[in-house]
């Protein structure tokens, strides 16, 4: 039996290393029927491992270990599981047809890691890759909980605000939360049947504010910071796999890939990408974020339901026929030089291209002074925009760390960058964490000064 895409899934937005989908359901979802059932059937379908609850909000509701369909349907409907159909606040829910039950955050392992997982005959290698993904998912969700997930309090109503002018808390504000209620499901395949390890994190649209009240999350911030969260996932995934297998990483088309796995094998197992590229070419759609999003939706098909053993056999046969099978995978892991993740002191490396005696270019990481590294990063961040947020900075740092790093290391580097003279804060209304580079600010100041300088026109010869 084929699994269908869940009814009511809309608003897919792709952010390179993380896609975010806003789930929509109709009135029947609030009665725990229809659409909600199709959602849990999709994510808990045959052939995949059971989901696991993660997040501080799940802990607060007593949810742990394996996700059950009943609990999943409850939290998507805004209810506390096992509470007689009441919300976590102990109140009767008030259905609203436009309420989003939750958001699907899909974290994808690098294609090279999925291929190594599929081709390897060593269960220890496969387990290390899976464990890296599980740890990276938790790290990315944890970062979102600390830096992004908020609930809204107060009122925007001018009349109400005027009536409570003496109350400083009457106006709109955001509160931190105890964390998300997230059901994490690991899947192994793309819609084209290729190996693609990815984790669907269904984040319920409710969280507990620091005032103890549960309410909907401020979901625009989730979309706005998805790219940074995806880079956190990738960096921590690389760190975990670097630590466990000692692999080396090289820049890939979208993210860093494991060194030593031929590009042709990655292309062999990228049929889904080929489908999207073919659709873009056939329709003349621009190959940008919006175009690829349209192509994803237009070419989406049901996943083939294949038993695990048959799937493994097919992948290994296809890889062997392409010249890189289980034997080569074993040799790759055995030959790893036991690289280590990036620590704070070794983070300040800039890529330099050098040429050997035969003129062959080689990439070399050069350890530099932190200020030089930060200045280079600032130029990168302002290459196509004048300002950026603290979370944009976090994502850019995570993407730079080839062997990967822990979130603790990444956040230490963020603090060092913010303290640097190369970054300066700008504070437009409602954006307290917006930054720009001092270099760009100096250029703008020189430009403004030039506008104020009278133009000197040379006298014409008589």
Coordinates of C-alpha atoms in Angstrom, one line a residue:
X1 CA 0.0 0.0 0.0
X2 CA 1.4 3.4 -1.0
X3 CA 1.5 6.2 1.5
X4 CA -0.1 9.4 0.3
X5 CA 1.0 12.9 1.0
X6 CA -1.1 14.1 3.9
X7 CA -4.2 16.0 3.0
X8 CA -4.1 19.6 4.1
X9 CA -0.3 20.1 3.7
X10 CA 0.3 23.5 2.2
X11 CA 2.8 26.3 2.2
X12 CA 6.0 24.4 1.6
X13 CA 9.0 26.7 1.8
X14 CA 12.5 25.5 0.9
X15 CA 15.5 27.0 2.6
X16 CA 18.3 24.8 1.1
X17 CA 19.2 22.7 4.1
X18 CA 15.8 22.8 5.8
X19 CA 12.2 22.9 4.4
X20 CA 9.3 24.2 6.5
X21 CA 5.7 23.2 5.8
X22 CA 2.7 24.9 7.4
X23 CA 0.1 22.2 8.0
X24 CA -3.5 23.2 7.5
X25 CA -6.5 21.3 8.6
X26 CA -10.2 21.9 8.4
X27 CA -12.8 22.1 11.2
X28 CA -12.8 18.3 11.5
X29 CA -9.2 18.3 12.9
X30 CA -10.5 19.8 16.1
X31 CA -12.7 16.7 16.6
X32 CA -9.6 14.4 16.1
X33 CA -10.9 12.9 12.9
X34 CA -10.4 13.1 9.1
X35 CA -7.4 15.2 8.3
X36 CA -5.5 14.7 11.6
X37 CA -5.8 10.9 11.1
X38 CA -4.4 11.2 7.6
X39 CA -1.5 13.3 9.0
X40 CA -0.5 10.7 11.6
X41 CA -1.0 7.9 9.0
X42 CA 1.5 9.6 6.7
X43 CA 4.2 10.1 9.3
X44 CA 3.8 6.8 11.0
X45 CA 3.5 4.8 7.8
X46 CA 4.7 1.3 7.1
X47 CA 8.4 0.8 6.6
X48 CA 9.6 3.6 8.9
X49 CA 10.7 3.6 12.5
X50 CA 8.3 4.9 15.1
X51 CA 8.5 8.6 15.9
X52 CA 10.0 10.0 19.1
X53 CA 8.9 13.0 21.2
X54 CA 11.5 15.8 21.6
X55 CA 11.4 19.3 23.0
X56 CA 10.8 21.0 26.3
X57 CA 7.1 21.4 25.7
X58 CA 6.7 17.6 25.1
X59 CA 8.4 17.0 28.4
X60 CA 6.1 19.5 30.2
X61 CA 3.1 17.5 28.9
X62 CA 4.6 14.2 30.0
X63 CA 5.3 13.0 26.4
X64 CA 8.4 10.9 26.0
X65 CA 9.7 7.9 24.0
X66 CA 7.5 6.7 21.1
X67 CA 4.9 8.9 19.4
X68 CA 1.4 7.4 19.4
X69 CA -1.3 8.4 16.8
X70 CA -3.6 9.5 19.7
X71 CA -1.1 11.8 21.3
X72 CA -0.1 13.2 17.9
X73 CA -3.7 14.0 16.9
X74 CA -4.2 15.6 20.3
X75 CA -1.3 18.1 20.2
X76 CA -2.0 19.0 16.6
X77 CA -5.5 19.9 17.7
X78 CA -4.2 22.0 20.5
X79 CA -5.1 19.6 23.2
X80 CA -3.3 18.1 26.2
X81 CA -3.1 14.3 25.6
X82 CA -5.1 12.4 28.1
X83 CA -6.9 15.5 29.5
X84 CA -10.4 14.8 28.4
X85 CA -10.3 17.0 25.3
X86 CA -9.1 20.1 27.1
X87 CA -6.2 22.4 26.2
X88 CA -3.0 22.4 28.4
X89 CA -4.6 25.4 30.1
X90 CA -7.4 23.2 31.2
X91 CA -9.9 25.0 29.0
X92 CA -12.3 23.9 26.2
X93 CA -10.7 24.6 22.8
X94 CA -12.2 27.2 20.6
X95 CA -12.0 25.9 17.0
X96 CA -10.9 28.3 14.3
X97 CA -10.8 27.2 10.6
X98 CA -7.6 29.1 9.8
X99 CA -5.6 27.8 12.8
X100 CA -2.4 26.0 11.7
X101 CA -2.1 22.7 13.8
X102 CA 1.7 22.7 13.4
X103 CA 4.7 22.9 11.2
X104 CA 6.8 20.2 9.5
X105 CA 10.5 20.9 9.7
X106 CA 12.3 18.5 7.4
X107 CA 16.1 18.2 8.1
X108 CA 18.0 16.3 5.4
X109 CA 21.4 14.6 5.8
X110 CA 24.0 15.4 3.2
X111 CA 23.5 13.2 0.1
X112 CA 26.9 11.6 0.7
X113 CA 25.9 10.5 4.2
X114 CA 22.7 9.0 2.8
X115 CA 24.7 7.2 0.1
X116 CA 27.2 5.8 2.6
X117 CA 24.4 4.7 4.8
X118 CA 22.7 2.9 1.9
X119 CA 25.8 1.3 0.4
X120 CA 27.7 0.3 3.5
X121 CA 27.5 -3.4 4.7
X122 CA 28.7 -2.3 8.2
X123 CA 25.8 -1.8 10.7
X124 CA 28.2 0.2 12.9
X125 CA 28.7 2.7 10.1
X126 CA 24.9 2.9 9.4
X127 CA 24.2 3.3 13.1
X128 CA 26.8 6.2 13.4
X129 CA 25.1 8.0 10.5
X130 CA 21.6 7.6 12.0
X131 CA 22.8 8.7 15.5
X132 CA 24.5 11.8 13.9
X133 CA 21.1 12.7 12.4
X134 CA 19.2 12.1 15.6
X135 CA 21.7 14.3 17.6
X136 CA 21.7 17.0 15.0
X137 CA 17.9 17.1 14.9
X138 CA 17.8 17.6 18.7
X139 CA 20.5 20.2 18.5
X140 CA 18.7 22.2 15.8
X141 CA 15.4 22.0 17.7
X142 CA 17.1 23.0 20.9
X143 CA 18.6 26.1 19.2
X144 CA 15.2 27.0 17.8
X145 CA 13.7 26.7 21.3
X146 CA 16.4 29.1 22.8
X147 CA 16.6 31.6 20.0
X148 CA 13.4 31.6 18.0
X149 CA 10.3 30.0 19.5
X150 CA 8.2 32.6 21.3
X151 CA 4.6 33.2 22.2
X152 CA 2.8 36.6 21.9
X153 CA 1.2 38.5 24.7
X154 CA -0.5 41.9 25.0
X155 CA -2.7 43.7 22.6
X156 CA -2.4 45.7 19.3
X157 CA -5.8 47.3 19.9
X158 CA -5.3 51.1 20.2
X159 CA -8.5 51.6 22.2
X160 CA -7.6 49.0 24.7
X161 CA -4.0 50.3 24.9
X162 CA -5.3 53.8 25.6
X163 CA -7.5 52.5 28.4
X164 CA -4.6 50.8 30.0
X165 CA -1.9 53.4 29.3
X166 CA -0.5 53.0 32.8
X167 CA 0.1 49.3 32.3
X168 CA 3.5 48.7 30.7
X169 CA 2.6 45.1 29.8
X170 CA -0.6 46.0 27.9
X171 CA 1.2 46.4 24.6
X172 CA 2.3 43.6 22.3
X173 CA 5.3 41.6 23.4
X174 CA 6.9 38.2 23.1
X175 CA 7.8 35.7 25.8
X176 CA 10.2 32.9 25.8
X177 CA 8.8 29.4 26.2
X178 CA 9.5 26.1 27.9
X179 CA 10.1 24.6 24.4
X180 CA 8.3 22.9 21.6
X181 CA 6.1 19.8 21.4
X182 CA 7.8 18.0 18.5
X183 CA 7.3 14.5 17.0
X184 CA 10.4 13.5 15.2
X185 CA 10.1 10.8 12.4
X186 CA 13.1 9.4 10.6
X187 CA 12.6 8.5 6.9
X188 CA 15.1 6.8 4.6
X189 CA 14.1 7.5 1.0
X190 CA 13.3 10.3 -1.4
X191 CA 10.1 10.2 -3.5
X192 CA 12.1 8.8 -6.3
X193 CA 13.2 5.8 -4.1
X194 CA 16.8 7.0 -3.7
X195 CA 18.5 6.9 -0.3
X196 CA 17.7 10.1 1.5
X197 CA 17.9 10.1 5.3
X198 CA 15.7 12.9 6.6
X199 CA 13.9 13.8 9.8
X200 CA 10.3 15.2 9.8
X201 CA 9.9 17.2 13.0
X202 CA 6.2 18.0 13.5
X203 CA 6.2 21.0 15.8
X204 CA 2.7 21.5 17.3
X205 CA 1.4 25.1 17.1
X206 CA 1.4 25.7 20.9
X207 CA 3.9 26.4 23.6
X208 CA 4.0 27.4 27.2
X209 CA 5.2 31.0 27.9
X210 CA 7.2 32.0 30.9
X211 CA 3.9 33.2 32.4
X212 CA 2.7 29.5 32.5
X213 CA 0.0 30.0 29.8
X214 CA -0.1 27.9 26.7
X215 CA -0.8 29.6 23.3
X216 CA 0.1 29.5 19.6
X217 CA 3.8 30.2 18.7
X218 CA 4.9 33.2 16.7
X219 CA 5.3 31.2 13.6
X220 CA 6.7 33.9 11.2
X221 CA 9.9 33.7 13.2
X222 CA 10.1 30.0 12.5
X223 CA 10.1 30.6 8.8
X224 CA 12.4 33.6 9.0
X225 CA 15.1 31.6 10.9
X226 CA 14.7 28.3 9.1
X227 CA 17.9 28.7 7.1
X228 CA 20.0 29.2 10.2
X229 CA 18.4 26.2 11.9
X230 CA 19.2 24.1 8.9
X231 CA 22.9 25.2 9.0
X232 CA 22.9 24.3 12.8
X233 CA 21.7 20.8 11.8
X234 CA 24.3 20.4 9.1
X235 CA 27.2 21.6 11.3
X236 CA 26.3 19.4 14.2
X237 CA 25.6 16.4 11.9
X238 CA 29.1 16.9 10.5
X239 CA 30.6 17.2 14.0
X240 CA 28.9 14.0 15.1
X241 CA 30.0 12.0 12.1
X242 CA 33.5 13.4 12.1
X243 CA 33.8 12.4 15.8
X244 CA 32.4 8.8 15.3
X245 CA 33.9 7.9 11.9
X246 CA 36.7 10.4 11.5
X247 CA 35.5 11.4 8.0
X248 CA 36.7 14.5 6.1
X249 CA 34.4 17.0 4.5
X250 CA 34.6 19.0 1.3
X251 CA 32.3 21.7 -0.1
X252 CA 29.4 20.3 -2.2
X253 CA 26.8 21.8 -4.3
X254 CA 24.6 22.8 -1.4
X255 CA 26.2 21.6 1.8
X256 CA 29.5 20.0 2.7
X257 CA 29.8 16.4 1.6
X258 CA 32.0 13.4 2.8
X259 CA 35.3 13.4 1.0
X260 CA 36.1 10.4 -1.1
X261 CA 32.6 9.6 -2.3
X262 CA 32.6 10.1 -6.1
X263 CA 30.3 12.8 -7.5
X264 CA 28.9 10.3 -10.0
X265 CA 27.5 8.1 -7.2
X266 CA 25.8 11.1 -5.6
X267 CA 24.3 11.9 -9.0
X268 CA 23.2 8.3 -9.5
X269 CA 21.1 8.6 -6.3
X270 CA 19.8 12.1 -7.1
X271 CA 16.9 11.2 -9.3
X272 CA 14.5 13.5 -7.4
X273 CA 16.8 16.4 -8.2
X274 CA 16.9 15.3 -11.9
X275 CA 13.0 15.4 -11.9
X276 CA 13.0 18.9 -10.5
X277 CA 15.6 20.1 -13.0
X278 CA 13.8 18.5 -15.9
X279 CA 10.5 20.2 -14.9
X280 CA 12.2 23.6 -14.6
X281 CA 13.7 23.2 -18.1
X282 CA 10.5 21.9 -19.7
X283 CA 8.4 24.8 -18.2
X284 CA 10.9 27.5 -18.5
X285 CA 10.6 28.3 -14.8
X286 CA 13.5 30.2 -13.3
X287 CA 15.9 28.0 -11.3
X288 CA 15.5 30.0 -8.1
X289 CA 14.0 29.3 -4.6
X290 CA 10.5 30.1 -5.8
X291 CA 10.9 28.1 -9.0
X292 CA 12.3 25.0 -7.2
X293 CA 9.5 25.2 -4.7
X294 CA 7.0 25.1 -7.5
X295 CA 8.8 22.2 -9.1
X296 CA 8.9 20.2 -5.9
X297 CA 5.1 20.5 -5.6
X298 CA 4.4 19.8 -9.3
X299 CA 6.6 16.7 -9.5
X300 CA 5.7 15.2 -6.1
X301 CA 4.7 11.6 -6.3
X302 CA 3.9 8.9 -3.7
X303 CA 6.8 7.1 -2.2
X304 CA 7.3 3.5 -3.3
X305 CA 6.6 1.2 -0.4
X306 CA 9.4 -1.4 -0.4
X307 CA 10.5 -3.8 2.4
X308 CA 13.7 -2.7 4.1
X309 CA 15.7 -5.7 2.9
X310 CA 14.7 -5.3 -0.7
X311 CA 15.5 -1.6 -0.6
X312 CA 19.0 -2.3 0.8
X313 CA 19.7 -4.9 -1.9
X314 CA 18.5 -2.6 -4.7
X315 CA 20.7 0.3 -3.5
X316 CA 23.8 -1.8 -3.1
X317 CA 23.3 -3.3 -6.6
X318 CA 22.8 0.1 -8.2
X319 CA 25.9 1.4 -6.5
X320 CA 28.0 -1.5 -7.4
X321 CA 26.9 -1.3 -11.0
X322 CA 28.0 2.4 -10.9
X323 CA 31.5 1.5 -9.7
X324 CA 31.3 2.4 -6.0
X325 CA 29.7 -0.3 -3.9
X326 CA 30.1 -1.8 -0.4
X327 CA 33.8 -2.7 -0.8
X328 CA 34.6 0.9 -1.7
X329 CA 32.5 2.2 1.2
X330 CA 34.4 -0.1 3.6
X331 CA 37.8 1.1 2.2
X332 CA 36.7 4.7 2.6
X333 CA 35.8 4.4 6.3
X334 CA 38.9 2.3 7.0
X335 CA 41.2 4.9 5.4
X336 CA 39.8 7.8 7.4
X337 CA 42.5 9.8 9.2
X338 CA 40.3 10.4 12.2
X339 CA 39.6 14.1 11.8
X340 CA 38.0 15.9 14.6
X341 CA 35.2 18.6 14.8
X342 CA 36.1 22.2 15.0
X343 CA 36.8 23.7 18.4
X344 CA 36.9 27.3 19.3
X345 CA 40.6 27.9 19.0
X346 CA 40.8 26.2 15.6
X347 CA 37.7 27.8 14.1
X348 CA 39.5 30.8 12.6
X349 CA 40.5 29.3 9.3
X350 CA 40.1 30.8 5.9
X351 CA 40.1 28.7 2.7
X352 CA 43.0 29.4 0.5
X353 CA 43.6 27.8 -3.0
X354 CA 47.2 26.8 -3.6
X355 CA 48.8 25.1 -6.6
X356 CA 51.1 22.1 -6.5
X357 CA 54.2 21.7 -8.7
X358 CA 51.9 20.4 -11.6
X359 CA 49.6 23.4 -11.4
X360 CA 46.8 21.5 -9.7
X361 CA 44.7 23.6 -7.4
X362 CA 44.3 22.5 -3.8
X363 CA 42.2 23.9 -1.0
X364 CA 44.0 24.7 2.2
X365 CA 42.7 26.0 5.5
X366 CA 44.8 28.8 6.8
X367 CA 44.6 29.7 10.5
X368 CA 44.3 33.5 10.8
X369 CA 43.7 36.1 13.5
X370 CA 40.0 36.0 14.6
X371 CA 39.6 39.7 13.5
X372 CA 40.6 38.8 9.9
X373 CA 38.2 35.9 9.9
X374 CA 35.3 38.0 11.2
X375 CA 36.0 40.8 8.7
X376 CA 35.9 38.2 5.9
X377 CA 32.6 36.8 7.3
X378 CA 31.1 40.4 7.5
X379 CA 31.9 41.0 3.9
X380 CA 30.2 37.7 3.0
X381 CA 27.1 38.6 5.0
X382 CA 26.8 42.1 3.4
X383 CA 27.6 41.0 -0.1
X384 CA 23.9 41.1 -1.1
X385 CA 22.2 42.9 1.8
X386 CA 23.0 45.8 4.1
X387 CA 22.0 44.3 7.4
X388 CA 21.6 40.9 9.0
X389 CA 20.4 39.4 12.2
X390 CA 22.2 37.6 15.0
X391 CA 20.6 34.3 13.8
X392 CA 21.7 35.0 10.2
X393 CA 25.2 35.4 11.7
X394 CA 24.8 32.1 13.5
X395 CA 23.8 30.3 10.3
X396 CA 26.7 31.7 8.3
X397 CA 29.2 30.7 11.0
X398 CA 27.8 27.1 11.1
X399 CA 28.0 26.8 7.3
X400 CA 31.7 27.8 7.4
X401 CA 32.9 25.1 9.8
X402 CA 33.7 22.2 7.4
X403 CA 34.3 19.4 10.0
X404 CA 31.3 20.6 11.9
X405 CA 31.0 21.9 15.5
X406 CA 28.8 21.7 18.5
X407 CA 26.2 24.4 19.1
X408 CA 28.2 25.4 22.1
X409 CA 31.2 26.2 19.9
X410 CA 29.1 27.9 17.3
X411 CA 27.5 30.1 20.0
X412 CA 30.9 31.0 21.5
X413 CA 32.0 32.2 18.0
X414 CA 28.8 34.2 17.6
X415 CA 29.6 36.1 20.8
X416 CA 33.1 36.7 19.7
X417 CA 31.9 38.1 16.4
X418 CA 29.4 40.4 18.0
X419 CA 32.0 41.8 20.3
X420 CA 34.3 42.5 17.4
X421 CA 34.8 46.0 16.0
X422 CA 34.0 44.7 12.6
X423 CA 30.3 44.3 13.4
X424 CA 28.1 47.2 14.6
X425 CA 24.5 47.0 15.8
X426 CA 21.7 48.9 14.1
X427 CA 18.4 49.2 15.8
X428 CA 15.4 49.9 13.6
X429 CA 12.0 49.6 15.4
X430 CA 11.2 46.0 16.4
X431 CA 14.6 44.6 15.4
X432 CA 17.0 44.8 18.4
X433 CA 19.4 42.2 17.0
X434 CA 20.1 43.7 13.6
X435 CA 23.7 44.2 12.6
X436 CA 25.8 45.5 9.8
X437 CA 29.5 45.5 9.0
X438 CA 31.7 48.5 10.0
X439 CA 33.3 48.3 6.5
X440 CA 29.9 48.8 4.8
X441 CA 28.9 51.5 7.3
X442 CA 32.1 53.4 6.5
X443 CA 31.5 53.1 2.8
X444 CA 28.0 54.6 3.3
X445 CA 29.3 57.4 5.4
X446 CA 31.9 58.3 2.7
X447 CA 29.1 58.2 0.1
X448 CA 26.9 60.5 2.2
X449 CA 29.8 62.9 2.8
X450 CA 30.5 63.0 -0.9
X451 CA 26.9 64.0 -1.5
X452 CA 27.3 67.0 0.8
X453 CA 30.5 68.2 -0.9
X454 CA 29.9 70.9 -3.5
X455 CA 30.8 69.7 -7.0
X456 CA 33.9 71.5 -8.2
X457 CA 33.5 72.3 -11.9
X458 CA 36.7 73.4 -13.6
X459 CA 36.6 76.7 -15.4
X460 CA 36.4 76.6 -19.2
X461 CA 39.4 78.0 -21.1
X462 CA 38.8 81.5 -22.4

